[in-house]
Coordinates of C-alpha atoms and ligand atoms in Angstrom, one line a residue:
M1368 CA 4.0 -54.2 62.7
K1369 CA 3.2 -51.3 60.4
Y1370 CA 0.7 -51.3 57.7
V1371 CA 1.8 -49.1 54.9
R1372 CA -0.4 -46.8 52.9
S1373 CA 0.1 -47.1 49.2
S1374 CA -0.5 -44.1 46.9
S1375 CA -4.0 -45.2 45.9
K1376 CA -5.6 -45.0 49.5
K1377 CA -4.9 -48.7 50.0
Y1378 CA -3.0 -50.2 52.9
L1379 CA -0.7 -53.0 52.3
P1380 CA 0.6 -55.6 54.8
S1381 CA 4.2 -55.1 56.0
K1382 CA 6.9 -57.7 55.6
E1383 CA 6.4 -58.7 59.2
A1384 CA 2.6 -59.1 58.7
K1385 CA 3.3 -61.3 55.7
R1386 CA 5.7 -63.4 57.7
I1387 CA 3.3 -64.2 60.5
S1388 CA 0.3 -64.7 58.3
L1389 CA -1.3 -68.1 58.9
A1390 CA -2.7 -68.1 55.3
P1391 CA 0.2 -69.0 53.0
E1392 CA 1.4 -66.5 50.4
D1393 CA 0.1 -68.6 47.5
I1394 CA -3.2 -69.4 49.0
Y1395 CA -5.4 -67.7 46.3
K1396 CA -3.4 -69.4 43.6
K1397 CA -3.6 -72.8 45.3
A1398 CA -7.4 -72.5 45.8
E1399 CA -7.9 -71.4 42.2
K1400 CA -6.4 -74.6 40.8
S1401 CA -9.3 -76.6 42.2
K1402 CA -11.7 -75.2 44.7
I1403 CA -13.1 -78.6 45.6
K1404 CA -9.7 -80.1 46.3
F1405 CA -8.6 -77.0 48.2
W1406 CA -11.6 -77.4 50.6
A1407 CA -11.3 -81.1 50.9
N1408 CA -7.6 -80.7 51.9
L1409 CA -8.6 -78.0 54.5
A1410 CA -11.3 -80.3 55.8
R1411 CA -8.9 -83.1 56.4
E1412 CA -6.3 -80.9 57.9
G1413 CA -8.4 -78.8 60.2
I1414 CA -11.2 -81.0 61.4
S1415 CA -11.1 -84.4 63.2
W1416 CA -13.4 -86.9 61.5
I1417 CA -14.9 -90.0 63.2
K1418 CA -15.2 -91.5 59.7
P1419 CA -13.2 -89.8 57.0
F1420 CA -15.1 -88.7 53.9
T1421 CA -14.4 -90.0 50.4
K1422 CA -16.9 -87.8 48.6
D1423 CA -16.0 -84.1 48.5
Y1424 CA -18.6 -81.9 46.7
E1425 CA -21.8 -83.0 45.0
Q1426 CA -24.4 -80.8 43.4
T1427 CA -27.7 -81.3 41.6
S1428 CA -29.4 -78.0 40.7
E1429 CA -29.6 -76.0 44.0
K1430 CA -29.0 -79.0 46.3
F1431 CA -25.4 -79.5 47.1
S1432 CA -23.3 -81.3 49.7
W1433 CA -19.8 -81.3 51.1
F1434 CA -18.0 -84.4 52.6
K1435 CA -21.3 -86.3 52.5
D1436 CA -20.1 -89.7 53.6
G1437 CA -17.9 -88.4 56.4
K1438 CA -18.9 -88.5 60.1
L1439 CA -17.9 -86.0 62.8
N1440 CA -19.0 -84.2 65.9
L1441 CA -18.9 -80.4 66.1
C1442 CA -18.6 -80.4 69.9
Y1443 CA -15.8 -82.9 69.8
N1444 CA -13.9 -80.6 67.5
A1445 CA -14.5 -77.6 69.7
L1446 CA -13.7 -79.2 73.0
D1447 CA -12.6 -82.8 73.4
R1448 CA -9.7 -82.5 71.0
N1449 CA -8.4 -79.4 72.8
L1450 CA -8.0 -81.2 76.1
D1451 CA -4.3 -81.8 75.6
T1452 CA -3.9 -78.4 77.3
P1453 CA -6.9 -78.6 79.7
K1454 CA -6.1 -75.5 81.6
N1455 CA -6.1 -73.1 78.7
P1456 CA -9.0 -70.6 79.0
A1457 CA -11.9 -71.3 76.6
I1458 CA -14.4 -68.6 77.8
I1459 CA -14.0 -65.3 79.6
F1460 CA -17.3 -64.1 80.8
I1461 CA -17.5 -60.4 81.7
P1462 CA -20.6 -59.3 83.6
E1463 CA -21.9 -55.8 82.8
N1464 CA -21.8 -54.7 86.4
V1465 CA -18.2 -53.8 87.1
K1466 CA -18.5 -55.0 90.7
E1467 CA -19.3 -58.5 89.7
K1468 CA -16.2 -60.6 89.0
K1469 CA -15.3 -61.9 85.6
Q1470 CA -15.3 -65.6 85.2
T1471 CA -12.8 -67.7 83.2
L1472 CA -13.6 -71.3 82.2
S1473 CA -10.8 -73.5 81.1
Y1474 CA -11.3 -76.0 78.2
L1475 CA -11.5 -78.7 80.8
Q1476 CA -14.2 -76.9 82.8
L1477 CA -16.1 -76.1 79.7
Y1478 CA -15.9 -79.7 78.6
E1479 CA -17.2 -80.9 82.0
S1480 CA -20.0 -78.3 82.0
V1481 CA -21.1 -79.2 78.5
N1482 CA -21.1 -82.9 79.5
E1483 CA -23.4 -82.0 82.5
A1484 CA -25.7 -80.0 80.2
A1485 CA -25.7 -82.8 77.6
F1486 CA -26.7 -85.2 80.4
L1487 CA -29.5 -82.9 81.5
L1488 CA -30.8 -82.6 77.9
R1489 CA -30.8 -86.4 77.5
K1490 CA -32.6 -86.7 80.9
K1491 CA -35.2 -84.4 79.6
G1492 CA -35.7 -86.7 76.6
I1493 CA -33.9 -84.7 74.0
K1494 CA -32.6 -86.8 71.2
K1495 CA -30.5 -86.5 68.0
G1496 CA -32.4 -84.3 65.5
D1497 CA -34.6 -82.6 68.1
V1498 CA -34.8 -78.8 68.0
V1499 CA -33.8 -76.9 71.1
S1500 CA -34.7 -73.2 71.4
I1501 CA -32.2 -71.1 73.3
Y1502 CA -33.4 -67.7 74.3
M1503 CA -30.5 -66.1 76.1
P1504 CA -28.1 -63.2 76.1
P1505 CA -24.4 -63.8 75.7
M1506 CA -23.7 -65.8 78.9
I1507 CA -21.7 -68.9 79.7
E1508 CA -24.7 -71.2 79.7
A1509 CA -25.8 -70.1 76.2
L1510 CA -22.5 -71.5 74.9
I1511 CA -22.7 -74.5 77.1
F1512 CA -26.1 -75.5 75.8
M1513 CA -25.2 -74.8 72.2
L1514 CA -22.2 -77.1 72.5
A1515 CA -24.3 -79.7 74.5
C1516 CA -26.8 -79.8 71.6
A1517 CA -23.9 -80.3 69.2
R1518 CA -22.6 -83.1 71.4
I1519 CA -25.8 -85.1 71.4
G1520 CA -26.8 -84.2 67.8
A1521 CA -29.7 -81.9 68.7
I1522 CA -30.3 -78.8 66.6
H1523 CA -30.1 -75.5 68.4
S1524 CA -32.2 -72.6 67.4
V1525 CA -30.9 -69.5 69.3
V1526 CA -33.4 -66.6 69.5
F1527 CA -32.0 -63.1 70.2
S1528 CA -33.0 -62.2 73.8
A1529 CA -34.4 -58.8 72.9
F1530 CA -37.0 -60.3 70.6
S1531 CA -40.6 -60.1 71.9
A1532 CA -42.6 -63.0 73.3
E1533 CA -44.5 -63.2 70.0
A1534 CA -41.4 -63.4 68.0
L1535 CA -40.0 -66.1 70.3
R1536 CA -43.3 -68.0 70.0
T1537 CA -43.3 -67.9 66.2
R1538 CA -39.7 -69.3 66.2
I1539 CA -40.5 -72.0 68.8
K1540 CA -43.6 -73.1 66.8
D1541 CA -42.0 -73.1 63.4
G1542 CA -39.0 -75.1 64.7
K1543 CA -41.3 -77.4 66.6
A1544 CA -38.8 -77.1 69.5
K1545 CA -39.0 -79.8 72.2
I1546 CA -37.4 -77.6 74.9
L1547 CA -36.8 -74.0 75.6
I1548 CA -33.6 -72.9 77.5
S1549 CA -33.5 -69.4 78.9
C1550 CA -32.6 -67.4 82.0
N1551 CA -34.6 -65.3 84.4
Y1552 CA -32.9 -62.0 83.7
Y1553 CA -29.7 -60.3 82.6
F1554 CA -28.1 -56.9 82.8
R1555 CA -28.1 -54.2 80.1
K1556 CA -27.3 -50.5 80.6
G1557 CA -27.3 -51.1 84.3
E1558 CA -30.8 -52.4 84.3
K1559 CA -32.1 -55.9 85.0
I1560 CA -33.9 -57.1 81.9
F1561 CA -36.4 -59.8 82.8
L1562 CA -37.2 -62.7 80.4
T1563 CA -39.6 -64.7 82.7
K1564 CA -42.8 -63.0 81.7
K1565 CA -41.9 -63.1 78.0
I1566 CA -41.1 -66.9 78.3
K1567 CA -44.5 -67.6 79.9
K1568 CA -46.3 -65.6 77.2
A1569 CA -44.4 -67.2 74.4
C1570 CA -45.1 -70.7 75.6
R1571 CA -48.8 -70.3 76.2
K1572 CA -50.7 -73.5 75.3
I1573 CA -47.5 -75.0 73.7
K1574 CA -46.3 -78.3 74.9
I1575 CA -42.7 -77.6 75.6
K1576 CA -40.2 -78.4 78.3
K1577 CA -38.2 -75.6 79.9
I1578 CA -34.9 -75.0 81.6
I1579 CA -34.6 -71.6 83.1
I1580 CA -31.1 -70.6 84.4
D1581 CA -30.8 -68.3 87.4
R1582 CA -28.5 -65.4 86.2
K1583 CA -27.2 -65.1 89.8
K1584 CA -25.7 -68.6 89.5
T1585 CA -24.2 -68.2 86.1
G1586 CA -20.9 -70.1 85.6
K1587 CA -21.6 -72.2 88.7
I1588 CA -24.5 -74.3 87.5
F1589 CA -22.8 -77.0 85.5
V1590 CA -19.9 -78.0 87.7
K1591 CA -18.6 -81.5 87.5
K1592 CA -20.8 -84.0 89.3
N1593 CA -20.6 -87.7 89.0
T1594 CA -22.5 -87.9 85.8
P1595 CA -21.4 -90.4 83.2
I1596 CA -19.5 -89.1 80.2
I1597 CA -21.8 -88.4 77.3
P1598 CA -19.9 -89.4 74.2
P1599 CA -20.1 -87.1 71.2
E1600 CA -22.7 -88.4 68.8
P1601 CA -21.2 -89.4 65.4
M1602 CA -23.1 -87.2 62.9
N1603 CA -23.3 -87.2 59.2
A1604 CA -21.5 -84.2 57.6
E1605 CA -24.8 -83.1 56.0
D1606 CA -26.9 -83.4 59.2
T1607 CA -28.2 -80.1 60.4
A1608 CA -25.9 -78.4 62.9
F1609 CA -28.3 -75.6 63.8
I1610 CA -31.0 -73.4 62.5
L1611 CA -31.1 -69.7 62.9
Y1612 CA -34.1 -67.5 62.1
T1613 CA -33.5 -64.5 60.1
S1614 CA -35.5 -61.8 58.3
G1615 CA -36.5 -62.4 54.8
T1616 CA -38.5 -60.4 52.3
T1617 CA -41.8 -61.7 53.6
G1618 CA -43.3 -61.1 57.1
K1619 CA -42.3 -64.6 58.2
P1620 CA -38.7 -65.2 59.5
K1621 CA -36.8 -68.0 57.8
G1622 CA -35.0 -70.8 59.7
V1623 CA -31.7 -70.9 57.9
M1624 CA -30.2 -74.4 58.1
H1625 CA -26.5 -75.2 58.3
A1626 CA -24.7 -78.5 57.8
I1627 CA -22.3 -79.8 60.4
G1628 CA -19.3 -80.7 58.2
G1629 CA -19.2 -77.7 55.9
Y1630 CA -19.9 -75.3 58.8
A1631 CA -17.1 -76.8 61.0
V1632 CA -14.6 -76.6 58.2
Q1633 CA -15.3 -73.0 57.2
A1634 CA -15.8 -71.7 60.7
Y1635 CA -12.4 -73.2 61.6
W1636 CA -10.5 -71.9 58.6
S1637 CA -12.1 -68.5 58.4
G1638 CA -11.2 -68.0 62.0
K1639 CA -7.6 -69.0 61.3
Y1640 CA -7.1 -67.1 58.0
I1641 CA -9.3 -64.0 58.4
F1642 CA -8.3 -63.2 62.0
N1643 CA -5.0 -64.9 61.9
L1644 CA -6.3 -66.6 65.1
K1645 CA -3.7 -68.8 66.9
R1646 CA -4.3 -71.2 69.7
N1647 CA -4.3 -69.4 73.1
E1648 CA -5.1 -66.0 71.6
T1649 CA -8.1 -64.1 72.7
M1650 CA -10.9 -63.0 70.5
W1651 CA -13.7 -60.6 71.4
C1652 CA -16.6 -60.7 69.0
T1653 CA -19.1 -58.2 70.4
A1654 CA -22.0 -59.6 68.4
D1655 CA -24.9 -61.1 70.5
I1656 CA -25.1 -64.9 70.5
G1657 CA -28.5 -64.5 69.0
W1658 CA -27.1 -63.6 65.6
I1659 CA -24.9 -65.6 63.2
T1660 CA -21.9 -63.5 64.0
G1661 CA -22.2 -64.5 67.6
H1662 CA -22.6 -68.2 66.6
T1663 CA -19.5 -68.4 64.4
Y1664 CA -17.1 -65.9 65.9
A1665 CA -18.0 -65.8 69.6
C1666 CA -18.5 -69.5 69.8
Y1667 CA -17.5 -72.0 67.2
A1668 CA -14.5 -70.4 65.3
P1669 CA -12.5 -69.5 68.5
L1670 CA -13.1 -72.8 70.2
L1671 CA -12.4 -74.9 67.0
N1672 CA -9.1 -73.0 66.9
K1673 CA -8.4 -73.6 70.6
A1674 CA -8.4 -69.8 71.3
T1675 CA -10.2 -67.9 74.1
T1676 CA -13.6 -66.3 73.4
V1677 CA -14.8 -63.3 75.4
L1678 CA -18.4 -62.9 76.2
F1679 CA -19.6 -59.6 77.4
E1680 CA -23.0 -59.4 78.9
G1681 CA -24.1 -55.9 78.3
M1682 CA -23.6 -52.5 76.7
P1683 CA -19.9 -51.9 75.8
T1684 CA -20.3 -48.2 76.8
H1685 CA -21.6 -48.9 80.3
P1686 CA -20.9 -47.5 82.8
T1687 CA -18.4 -45.3 81.0
P1688 CA -17.9 -44.8 77.2
D1689 CA -14.4 -46.4 77.4
R1690 CA -15.7 -49.7 78.9
F1691 CA -14.8 -51.6 75.7
L1692 CA -11.3 -50.4 75.8
K1693 CA -10.9 -51.4 79.5
I1694 CA -12.1 -54.9 78.5
I1695 CA -9.6 -55.0 75.6
K1696 CA -6.8 -53.9 77.9
E1697 CA -7.6 -56.1 81.0
N1698 CA -8.2 -59.2 79.0
K1699 CA -5.3 -58.7 76.5
I1700 CA -7.6 -59.1 73.5
N1701 CA -5.8 -59.9 70.3
V1702 CA -8.7 -59.8 67.9
F1703 CA -11.5 -57.3 68.3
Y1704 CA -14.5 -57.8 66.0
T1705 CA -17.5 -55.5 66.0
A1706 CA -20.1 -53.6 64.0
P1707 CA -19.5 -50.2 62.4
T1708 CA -22.5 -48.8 64.3
A1709 CA -20.8 -49.6 67.6
L1710 CA -17.6 -48.0 66.3
R1711 CA -19.5 -44.8 65.3
M1712 CA -21.0 -44.7 68.8
F1713 CA -17.6 -45.1 70.4
A1714 CA -16.0 -42.5 68.0
M1715 CA -18.7 -40.0 68.8
Q1716 CA -17.8 -39.9 72.5
D1717 CA -14.1 -40.3 72.0
N1718 CA -11.9 -38.4 74.4
F1719 CA -10.4 -41.6 75.8
T1720 CA -8.6 -43.5 73.1
S1721 CA -5.3 -41.7 73.6
K1722 CA -5.1 -43.0 77.1
Y1723 CA -5.0 -46.6 76.0
A1724 CA -2.0 -48.2 74.3
L1725 CA -3.9 -51.4 73.4
K1726 CA -0.7 -53.3 72.7
S1727 CA -2.4 -56.7 72.7
L1728 CA -4.5 -55.9 69.6
K1729 CA -3.3 -57.3 66.3
I1730 CA -6.5 -57.6 64.2
L1731 CA -9.6 -55.4 64.0
G1732 CA -12.6 -56.7 62.2
T1733 CA -15.9 -55.2 61.2
V1734 CA -19.2 -56.8 60.1
G1735 CA -22.8 -56.4 59.4
E1736 CA -23.0 -53.2 57.4
P1737 CA -20.7 -51.1 55.2
I1738 CA -18.1 -49.2 57.1
D1739 CA -17.6 -45.6 56.0
K1740 CA -14.2 -44.1 55.4
E1741 CA -14.3 -41.8 58.5
T1742 CA -15.1 -44.6 60.9
W1743 CA -12.5 -46.8 59.2
N1744 CA -9.8 -44.2 59.7
W1745 CA -10.8 -43.6 63.3
L1746 CA -10.6 -47.4 64.0
F1747 CA -7.3 -47.7 62.2
K1748 CA -5.6 -44.8 63.9
K1749 CA -7.3 -44.5 67.4
I1750 CA -7.8 -48.1 68.2
G1751 CA -5.3 -50.0 66.0
K1752 CA -2.7 -47.1 66.4
G1753 CA -1.8 -47.8 62.8
R1754 CA -0.5 -51.3 63.7
C1755 CA -3.5 -53.4 63.0
P1756 CA -5.1 -54.2 59.7
I1757 CA -8.9 -53.7 59.5
I1758 CA -10.7 -56.6 58.1
D1759 CA -14.1 -55.6 56.8
T1760 CA -15.9 -59.0 56.6
Y1761 CA -18.9 -59.3 54.4
W1762 CA -21.2 -62.3 55.0
Q1763 CA -24.7 -63.3 55.9
T1764 CA -26.7 -65.7 58.2
E1765 CA -27.0 -67.8 55.0
T1766 CA -23.2 -68.0 54.4
G1767 CA -22.4 -69.2 57.9
S1768 CA -18.9 -67.7 57.8
A1769 CA -17.3 -64.6 56.5
V1770 CA -16.9 -64.8 52.7
I1771 CA -15.6 -61.6 51.3
D1772 CA -12.7 -59.9 53.1
A1773 CA -9.0 -59.1 52.8
L1774 CA -6.7 -61.5 54.6
P1775 CA -4.3 -59.9 57.2
G1776 CA -1.1 -61.0 55.5
H1777 CA -2.4 -60.3 51.9
G1778 CA -4.5 -57.2 51.9
P1779 CA -5.0 -54.7 50.4
F1780 CA -7.1 -53.0 53.0
I1781 CA -9.1 -50.3 51.4
P1782 CA -11.5 -48.2 53.4
S1783 CA -15.1 -49.0 52.6
Y1784 CA -14.2 -52.1 50.5
A1785 CA -14.7 -55.5 51.9
G1786 CA -12.0 -57.0 49.7
K1787 CA -11.7 -60.3 47.8
P1788 CA -13.7 -63.5 48.1
F1789 CA -12.1 -65.9 50.7
P1790 CA -9.9 -68.4 48.9
G1791 CA -11.9 -71.2 47.4
I1792 CA -15.1 -69.1 47.1
D1793 CA -16.2 -67.4 44.0
Y1794 CA -18.4 -64.3 43.9
S1795 CA -19.5 -62.3 40.9
I1796 CA -21.7 -59.3 40.0
I1797 CA -24.6 -59.5 37.6
N1798 CA -25.7 -56.3 36.0
K1799 CA -29.3 -55.3 35.0
K1800 CA -29.0 -57.1 31.7
G1801 CA -28.1 -60.4 33.5
K1802 CA -24.5 -60.2 32.3
K1803 CA -21.3 -60.2 34.4
A1804 CA -20.7 -56.6 35.4
K1805 CA -17.6 -54.7 34.3
S1806 CA -15.4 -53.2 37.0
K1807 CA -17.1 -50.4 38.9
E1808 CA -20.4 -51.4 37.5
E1809 CA -23.1 -51.9 40.1
G1810 CA -25.1 -55.1 40.2
L1811 CA -26.3 -58.1 42.2
L1812 CA -23.8 -60.0 44.2
V1813 CA -24.0 -63.7 43.5
Q1814 CA -22.0 -66.8 44.6
I1815 CA -20.8 -69.1 41.9
P1816 CA -20.6 -72.9 42.3
P1817 CA -18.9 -74.9 43.8
F1818 CA -20.8 -73.3 46.7
S1819 CA -18.9 -72.6 49.8
P1820 CA -18.9 -75.3 52.5
S1821 CA -20.9 -73.4 55.1
L1822 CA -23.5 -72.0 52.7
I1823 CA -27.2 -72.5 53.7
R1824 CA -28.5 -76.0 53.1
G1825 CA -32.2 -75.4 53.5
V1826 CA -34.9 -73.3 55.1
W1827 CA -36.6 -75.1 57.9
N1828 CA -40.1 -76.3 57.0
N1829 CA -39.9 -74.4 53.7
P1830 CA -38.1 -76.1 50.8
Q1831 CA -39.7 -73.8 48.3
R1832 CA -38.2 -70.7 50.0
Y1833 CA -34.7 -72.3 49.9
K1834 CA -35.0 -72.7 46.1
K1835 CA -35.6 -69.0 45.7
Y1836 CA -32.1 -68.3 46.8
F1837 CA -30.8 -69.6 43.5
I1838 CA -31.0 -67.9 40.2
K1839 CA -29.7 -69.6 37.1
G1840 CA -27.4 -71.8 39.1
K1841 CA -26.0 -69.0 41.3
Y1842 CA -26.7 -68.1 44.9
D1843 CA -28.4 -64.7 45.1
S1844 CA -27.1 -62.8 48.1
G1845 CA -29.8 -60.0 47.8
D1846 CA -27.0 -57.4 48.1
N1847 CA -25.8 -54.9 45.6
A1848 CA -22.1 -54.4 45.0
F1849 CA -19.3 -53.6 42.6
Y1850 CA -15.7 -54.5 42.2
D1851 CA -12.6 -52.5 41.3
N1852 CA -10.3 -53.6 38.5
E1853 CA -8.3 -55.7 41.0
G1854 CA -11.3 -57.7 42.1
N1855 CA -11.9 -56.0 45.4
F1856 CA -15.6 -55.9 46.3
R1857 CA -17.5 -52.9 47.7
I1858 CA -20.8 -53.8 49.2
L1859 CA -23.5 -51.1 48.6
G1860 CA -26.5 -52.5 50.5
R1861 CA -29.5 -54.6 50.0
S1862 CA -31.3 -55.0 46.7
D1863 CA -34.5 -56.3 48.3
D1864 CA -36.8 -55.3 51.1
I1865 CA -34.4 -56.1 53.9
I1866 CA -32.9 -53.2 55.9
K1867 CA -30.0 -53.1 58.3
V1868 CA -30.5 -51.0 61.4
A1869 CA -27.4 -50.7 63.6
G1870 CA -26.1 -53.8 61.8
H1871 CA -29.3 -55.8 62.7
R1872 CA -31.2 -57.4 59.9
M1873 CA -34.9 -56.6 59.5
S1874 CA -37.6 -57.2 57.1
T1875 CA -39.7 -54.3 56.0
A1876 CA -42.6 -56.8 55.5
E1877 CA -42.4 -58.0 59.1
I1878 CA -42.6 -54.5 60.5
E1879 CA -45.4 -53.6 58.1
D1880 CA -47.4 -56.7 59.1
A1881 CA -47.0 -55.7 62.8
I1882 CA -48.4 -52.2 62.1
T1883 CA -51.2 -53.2 59.8
S1884 CA -52.4 -55.7 62.5
L1885 CA -53.7 -52.5 64.3
P1886 CA -57.4 -52.1 63.4
E1887 CA -57.0 -48.4 62.8
V1888 CA -54.4 -48.9 60.0
I1889 CA -55.2 -49.6 56.4
E1890 CA -51.7 -49.8 55.0
A1891 CA -48.1 -49.2 56.0
A1892 CA -44.8 -48.9 54.2
I1893 CA -41.4 -49.3 55.9
V1894 CA -38.2 -47.9 54.5
G1895 CA -34.7 -47.5 55.8
K1896 CA -33.5 -43.9 56.2
S1897 CA -29.7 -43.1 56.3
D1898 CA -28.5 -42.3 59.7
K1899 CA -25.0 -41.1 60.8
I1900 CA -24.7 -43.6 63.7
K1901 CA -26.9 -46.5 63.0
G1902 CA -26.3 -46.7 59.3
M1903 CA -30.1 -46.7 58.9
I1904 CA -33.2 -46.1 60.9
V1905 CA -36.7 -47.4 60.4
A1906 CA -39.2 -44.9 58.9
A1907 CA -42.9 -45.8 58.6
F1908 CA -45.5 -44.4 56.3
V1909 CA -48.9 -45.2 57.6
K1910 CA -52.4 -44.8 56.1
T1911 CA -55.1 -45.0 58.7
K1912 CA -58.9 -45.2 58.7
K1913 CA -59.1 -43.8 62.2
P1914 CA -56.7 -41.6 64.1
I1915 CA -54.0 -43.4 66.1
T1916 CA -51.1 -42.2 68.1
E1917 CA -47.4 -42.8 67.2
K1918 CA -47.0 -44.4 70.6
K1919 CA -49.5 -47.1 69.8
I1920 CA -47.8 -48.0 66.6
I1921 CA -44.4 -48.2 68.3
E1922 CA -45.9 -50.3 71.1
R1923 CA -47.4 -52.7 68.5
V1924 CA -44.0 -53.2 66.8
I1925 CA -42.3 -53.8 70.1
K1926 CA -44.9 -56.4 71.1
K1927 CA -44.8 -58.2 67.8
I1928 CA -41.1 -58.1 67.1
G1929 CA -39.0 -56.3 69.7
P1930 CA -37.6 -52.8 70.4
L1931 CA -34.9 -53.0 67.7
S1932 CA -37.5 -52.8 64.9
K1933 CA -39.5 -49.8 66.2
P1934 CA -39.9 -46.9 63.8
S1935 CA -37.9 -43.8 64.6
E1936 CA -40.0 -41.7 62.3
I1937 CA -43.7 -42.1 61.5
Y1938 CA -45.5 -40.2 58.8
F1939 CA -49.3 -40.4 58.5
V1940 CA -50.2 -40.2 54.8
K1941 CA -53.4 -40.1 52.8
D1942 CA -52.0 -42.3 50.1
L1943 CA -48.9 -44.4 49.3
P1944 CA -47.3 -44.2 45.9
K1945 CA -48.1 -47.4 44.0
T1946 CA -47.4 -49.0 40.7
R1947 CA -50.4 -49.8 38.5
S1948 CA -50.2 -53.4 39.7
G1949 CA -50.6 -52.1 43.3
K1950 CA -47.0 -52.5 44.5
I1951 CA -46.0 -49.9 47.1
M1952 CA -43.0 -48.0 45.8
R1953 CA -40.8 -48.0 48.8
R1954 CA -37.9 -46.8 46.6
I1955 CA -39.7 -43.5 46.0
L1956 CA -40.5 -43.1 49.7
K1957 CA -36.8 -43.6 50.5
G1958 CA -35.8 -41.1 47.9
L1959 CA -38.2 -38.5 49.4
L1960 CA -36.8 -39.1 52.9
E1961 CA -33.2 -38.7 51.6
G1962 CA -34.2 -35.4 49.9
E1963 CA -33.6 -36.8 46.4
E1964 CA -35.4 -35.4 43.4
I1965 CA -38.0 -38.0 42.2
K1966 CA -38.2 -38.2 38.5
N1967 CA -40.4 -40.2 36.1
L1968 CA -43.6 -40.8 37.9
S1969 CA -45.4 -41.9 34.8
T1970 CA -45.5 -45.6 35.8
L1971 CA -47.3 -44.8 39.0
L1972 CA -51.0 -45.3 39.7
N1973 CA -51.2 -42.2 41.9
P1974 CA -48.3 -39.8 41.0
E1975 CA -50.0 -37.0 42.9
S1976 CA -49.3 -38.9 46.2
V1977 CA -45.6 -38.2 45.8
E1978 CA -45.8 -34.4 46.0
K1979 CA -48.2 -34.6 49.0
I1980 CA -45.7 -36.8 50.9
K1981 CA -42.9 -34.5 50.0
V1982 CA -44.7 -31.5 51.5
L1983 CA -45.6 -33.6 54.6
I1984 CA -42.0 -34.7 55.2
K1985 CA -40.8 -31.0 54.9
K1986 CA -43.4 -30.0 57.5
E1987 CA -42.9 -32.9 59.9
L1988 CA -39.2 -33.5 59.7
P1989 CA -38.1 -30.5 61.9
K1990 CA -40.4 -31.8 64.6
K1991 CA -38.9 -35.2 64.6
K1992 CA -35.3 -34.0 65.2
Ligands
WTA2396 C1 -25.0 -56.9 55.3 C2 -24.4 -60.7 59.3 C3 -21.6 -54.4 54.0 C4 -25.4 -57.3 53.9 C5 -23.1 -61.4 59.2 C6 -25.8 -58.8 54.2 C7 -22.6 -56.1 55.1 C8 -26.4 -58.7 55.6 C9 -21.3 -56.6 55.6 C10 -26.4 -60.0 56.3 C11 -20.2 -55.8 55.3 C12 -22.9 -57.9 56.3 N1 -20.3 -54.7 54.5 N2 -22.7 -55.0 54.3 N3 -19.0 -56.1 55.7 N4 -21.6 -57.7 56.3 N5 -23.5 -57.0 55.5 O1 -27.6 -62.1 58.0 O2 -26.5 -56.6 53.5 O3 -27.4 -60.5 59.9 O4 -26.7 -59.3 53.2 O5 -25.4 -61.5 58.7 O6 -25.6 -57.7 56.2 O7 -26.9 -59.8 57.6 P1 -26.9 -61.0 58.6

């Protein structure tokens, strides 16, 4: 199947691609007629309901619901209904160590394992509506417990396994989790990474039950015993499926809440239409299970679609840079979904792609950060061999599923553009004057009601914060973007104080809080600095009252948040540029780091600070390289 390049640097699907597309040709038109009816039809067709819904969409100011009076169970939809072909593989788990064998779990085995885990959770007193913290890398038991929670109506809150003990503790406490599920260790870059100490520290003086899985026994823990069948709990469509903490503009992470009905519907259909995912096909989403991408495209979407999901434990370049290609080849992966940072890393070391034919691949997807043209072209030619469309998917923890992207049979695929809003979803761009932007005019990306089924329903313990997502009846994404005159969106990056480092979402405020917790520090400002591989790196400007080493600052960030957030560059400054109302001008600091000329300093309280920092950067930068 060839993808043809049109004259304007666009790729268009071939006839064959159109023919095999699961999304019908007239899908956009159909959705446009009535978005609500469109989703209601998809909900009936794609998801099995215990009690069918009669209400589709309702909204009063920022509160909205989908399929409100319907009842369903997410685990039933992902497992039980797929048992007509019980032997089909559901999960392929690939340990990092090449000497350790991969494990394949069939739908029946996964169903039985989830039942065992659900039984165990019940035995531990976990009930419908309780929060269950899962602090695990991508391993079989992480999925088993997520699904077991869904089965009994408990709410999982997965915490990324590289977060620090303190970060885990904050999330356990905010969620008021009843139980923590984790493992003793896992492998990454050939090393054993232990979680045991972190777990102990995180749970100090908190009343919480624990289940700690032994990594050595992974895949063999929940084998069928004579436990009674735990029936899937009938849940209301608007009950919470899970919470997932993500970085916001304040120092405190937000527990983003998703509703069962809307999430199930959109996870299912986005998997089918965006990745053209068919039953029995194999999808490898390389995102960690601790992020939303892992939740939706390494767990729920493939299982809801009766496909096979691949879980890889470690680093996809270990022990050799072509490890990820070996995995694609050996497991006949059809859909490969990853982050541009990973691709840039692969491309940098590439002397191996020509040795792999990669015939099984049919769709390539990217997520988490903008993809540059060079990486796009490398992916298209060297991995996809010109056969596979590249689907650049834009979305957020808050949207639950991918929301802006070209569909494989529709296109167009334009390097660095995400594409059009998914059928039935409406996005727009608001310019500085608060008006709808013209084509190519940059502005704030907003979602227009009716809001998409899997959009955020609340912030755990913080209803006020939830309200802040909405401005004048629209959902504010916090991203800047523009569209071309055919309505294809290009995402430019955040409009707020969130930065993306290697596709991971971080809050500048959270890192600043960690640094200012050091007694030697008066103030700190964090900005993202462009980086060829990671998209961005963390740069810190620190004002101290007493001398302090860079090492101590880095250690503090690792302790409070985790290694991902540690600053790559630290500048000790005498003063930080501020507005007259005392707000630190991070934008200016960023400009200085990028070597831009800073104009118009008249609104600053201390314009002289800018020149001093400029000189400092010039002096320090060569040492940091
Ligand atoms: C960014 C990840 C450009 C964006 C699914 C968004 C992207 C944030 C893209 C959400 C993309 C995600 N192109 N930028 N294709 N996808 N982003 O919550 O800034 O970890 O707001 O969800 O990632 O990150 P999150």
